[in-house]
Amino acid sequence: VLVEQSKPDEALAVLDPSQAGAFTPHFHDIRGDALVAKGDIAGARRAYDAALAADPEQKSLDREYVTLKRDSLPPAAAATTATKGATP
């Protein structure tokens, strides 16, 4: 909800994967969404990868959706340029 309310910093403050238990994959997934909202593409990619890694038996996470979100991120070089406001 906080990510949708444009409050990604608040979302990240409450999404501590170490306290998530069985919901760890989902916490990483939502952290990825919050990091995208902040423009931290590399961090979002790491969070989505962590979400996928935290659910190796594919029991609770919609892996296809998380993979789609991760694969839809711009390449690292393009993300760096975009966040710095540089022109090619």
mmCIF file of C-alpha atoms in Angstrom:
data_model
loop_
_atom_site.group_PDB
_atom_site.id
_atom_site.type_symbol
_atom_site.label_atom_id
_atom_site.label_comp_id
_atom_site.label_asym_id
_atom_site.label_seq_id
_atom_site.Cartn_x
_atom_site.Cartn_y
_atom_site.Cartn_z
ATOM 1 C CA VAL A 1 0.000 0.000 0.000
ATOM 2 C CA LEU A 2 2.796 2.423 0.863
ATOM 3 C CA VAL A 3 4.451 1.921 -2.516
ATOM 4 C CA GLU A 4 1.149 2.705 -4.241
ATOM 5 C CA GLN A 5 0.835 5.830 -2.086
ATOM 6 C CA SER A 6 4.210 7.033 -3.415
ATOM 7 C CA LYS A 7 5.905 6.375 -0.072
ATOM 8 C CA PRO A 8 8.670 3.945 -1.045
ATOM 9 C CA ASP A 9 10.983 4.970 1.802
ATOM 10 C CA GLU A 10 8.287 4.176 4.362
ATOM 11 C CA ALA A 11 7.630 0.840 2.646
ATOM 12 C CA LEU A 12 11.310 -0.062 2.762
ATOM 13 C CA ALA A 13 11.453 0.855 6.450
ATOM 14 C CA VAL A 14 8.821 -1.745 7.354
ATOM 15 C CA LEU A 15 9.847 -4.469 4.891
ATOM 16 C CA ASP A 16 12.562 -6.283 6.806
ATOM 17 C CA PRO A 17 12.988 -9.664 5.106
ATOM 18 C CA SER A 18 14.782 -11.055 8.156
ATOM 19 C CA GLN A 19 11.501 -10.732 10.078
ATOM 20 C CA ALA A 20 9.266 -12.062 7.288
ATOM 21 C CA GLY A 21 9.371 -15.786 7.956
ATOM 22 C CA ALA A 22 7.366 -17.642 5.301
ATOM 23 C CA PHE A 23 6.617 -14.336 3.575
ATOM 24 C CA THR A 24 10.283 -13.601 2.798
ATOM 25 C CA PRO A 25 9.870 -13.990 -0.997
ATOM 26 C CA HIS A 26 6.981 -11.524 -0.943
ATOM 27 C CA PHE A 27 8.907 -9.019 1.169
ATOM 28 C CA HIS A 28 11.767 -9.085 -1.358
ATOM 29 C CA ASP A 29 9.279 -8.716 -4.221
ATOM 30 C CA ILE A 30 7.630 -5.662 -2.665
ATOM 31 C CA ARG A 31 11.038 -4.210 -1.770
ATOM 32 C CA GLY A 32 11.847 -4.484 -5.466
ATOM 33 C CA ASP A 33 8.712 -2.493 -6.294
ATOM 34 C CA ALA A 34 9.641 0.172 -3.728
ATOM 35 C CA LEU A 35 13.176 0.407 -5.085
ATOM 36 C CA VAL A 36 11.858 0.816 -8.630
ATOM 37 C CA ALA A 37 9.679 3.668 -7.343
ATOM 38 C CA LYS A 38 12.824 5.280 -5.890
ATOM 39 C CA GLY A 39 14.723 4.826 -9.141
ATOM 40 C CA ASP A 40 17.151 2.285 -7.650
ATOM 41 C CA ILE A 41 17.089 -0.141 -10.563
ATOM 42 C CA ALA A 42 20.132 -2.147 -9.455
ATOM 43 C CA GLY A 43 18.641 -2.539 -5.969
ATOM 44 C CA ALA A 44 15.304 -3.565 -7.450
ATOM 45 C CA ARG A 45 16.996 -6.194 -9.596
ATOM 46 C CA ARG A 46 18.755 -7.592 -6.509
ATOM 47 C CA ALA A 47 15.474 -7.627 -4.566
ATOM 48 C CA TYR A 48 13.614 -9.463 -7.339
ATOM 49 C CA ASP A 49 16.475 -11.973 -7.597
ATOM 50 C CA ALA A 50 16.332 -12.449 -3.816
ATOM 51 C CA ALA A 51 12.579 -13.029 -4.028
ATOM 52 C CA LEU A 52 13.080 -15.743 -6.619
ATOM 53 C CA ALA A 53 15.916 -17.322 -4.651
ATOM 54 C CA ALA A 54 13.851 -17.305 -1.433
ATOM 55 C CA ASP A 55 11.167 -19.494 -3.034
ATOM 56 C CA PRO A 56 13.151 -22.285 -4.708
ATOM 57 C CA GLU A 57 10.317 -24.794 -4.470
ATOM 58 C CA GLN A 58 7.901 -22.364 -6.150
ATOM 59 C CA LYS A 59 5.337 -22.658 -3.381
ATOM 60 C CA SER A 60 4.164 -19.122 -2.697
ATOM 61 C CA LEU A 61 5.527 -16.634 -5.194
ATOM 62 C CA ASP A 62 4.213 -15.868 -8.667
ATOM 63 C CA ARG A 63 7.626 -16.466 -10.182
ATOM 64 C CA GLU A 64 6.565 -15.588 -13.706
ATOM 65 C CA TYR A 65 5.332 -12.162 -12.579
ATOM 66 C CA VAL A 66 8.449 -11.407 -10.509
ATOM 67 C CA THR A 67 10.649 -12.571 -13.389
ATOM 68 C CA LEU A 68 8.690 -10.328 -15.768
ATOM 69 C CA LYS A 69 9.170 -7.324 -13.462
ATOM 70 C CA ARG A 70 12.906 -8.042 -13.155
ATOM 71 C CA ASP A 71 13.376 -8.614 -16.865
ATOM 72 C CA SER A 72 11.441 -5.420 -17.665
ATOM 73 C CA LEU A 73 13.965 -3.280 -15.804
ATOM 74 C CA PRO A 74 16.292 -1.240 -17.981
ATOM 75 C CA PRO A 75 19.874 -2.480 -18.321
ATOM 76 C CA ALA A 76 22.171 -1.276 -15.557
ATOM 77 C CA ALA A 77 23.998 1.223 -17.781
ATOM 78 C CA ALA A 78 20.742 2.762 -19.047
ATOM 79 C CA ALA A 79 19.360 2.935 -15.502
ATOM 80 C CA THR A 80 22.463 4.740 -14.267
ATOM 81 C CA THR A 81 22.223 7.286 -17.063
ATOM 82 C CA ALA A 82 18.512 7.815 -16.446
ATOM 83 C CA THR A 83 18.894 8.331 -12.704
ATOM 84 C CA LYS A 84 21.761 10.775 -13.130
ATOM 85 C CA GLY A 85 19.820 12.769 -15.694
ATOM 86 C CA ALA A 86 22.664 12.520 -18.175
ATOM 87 C CA THR A 87 22.086 12.693 -21.863
ATOM 88 C CA PRO A 88 23.566 10.093 -24.189
#
